[in-house]
């Protein structure tokens, strides 16, 4: 394997691994949002001036 082939292969594997990691992290974040939903604004006490 010459240097150009190795470099291109390493680049493709690196970019693919980065996108795979970002996709898994987005799935984890979506799961956490479903487990711990945000509180509604109406539930918070309102300040009156």
Short mmCIF file of C-alpha atoms in Angstrom, two decimals:
data_model
loop_
_atom_site.label_atom_id
_atom_site.label_comp_id
_atom_site.label_asym_id
_atom_site.label_seq_id
_atom_site.Cartn_x
_atom_site.Cartn_y
_atom_site.Cartn_z
CA UNK A 1 0.00 0.00 0.00
CA UNK A 2 1.52 3.28 -1.04
CA UNK A 3 1.36 6.50 0.95
CA UNK A 4 -1.51 8.03 -1.03
CA UNK A 5 -3.72 4.96 -0.62
CA UNK A 6 -3.00 4.77 3.08
CA UNK A 7 -3.65 8.50 3.53
CA UNK A 8 -6.96 8.36 1.66
CA UNK A 9 -8.06 5.27 3.56
CA UNK A 10 -7.16 6.84 6.90
CA UNK A 11 -9.04 10.02 5.95
CA UNK A 12 -12.20 8.12 4.99
CA UNK A 13 -12.09 6.00 8.14
CA UNK A 14 -11.49 9.10 10.29
CA UNK A 15 -14.35 11.08 8.77
CA UNK A 16 -16.65 8.05 8.98
CA UNK A 17 -15.75 7.49 12.61
CA UNK A 18 -16.37 11.15 13.42
CA UNK A 19 -19.82 11.14 11.81
CA UNK A 20 -20.68 7.84 13.49
CA UNK A 21 -19.69 9.26 16.88
CA UNK A 22 -21.75 12.41 16.30
CA UNK A 23 -24.77 10.31 15.25
CA UNK A 24 -24.53 8.13 18.39
CA UNK A 25 -24.20 11.24 20.57
CA UNK A 26 -27.32 12.75 18.96
CA UNK A 27 -29.24 9.54 19.70
CA UNK A 28 -28.12 9.67 23.34
CA UNK A 29 -29.15 13.34 23.61
CA UNK A 30 -32.59 12.60 22.11
CA UNK A 31 -33.02 9.71 24.54
CA UNK A 32 -32.09 11.93 27.49
CA UNK A 33 -34.58 14.57 26.29
CA UNK A 34 -37.33 11.95 26.31
CA UNK A 35 -36.34 10.68 29.76
CA UNK A 36 -35.94 14.17 31.26
CA UNK A 37 -38.32 16.53 29.42
CA UNK A 38 -38.13 20.28 29.96
CA UNK A 39 -40.55 21.82 32.42
CA UNK A 40 -43.40 23.85 30.95
CA UNK A 41 -43.23 27.63 31.30
CA UNK A 42 -46.73 27.68 32.86
CA UNK A 43 -45.53 25.57 35.78
CA UNK A 44 -42.99 28.22 36.78
CA UNK A 45 -44.23 30.98 39.08
CA UNK A 46 -44.67 34.30 37.32
CA UNK A 47 -43.22 37.54 38.67
CA UNK A 48 -45.56 40.51 38.82
CA UNK A 49 -44.16 44.01 38.82
#
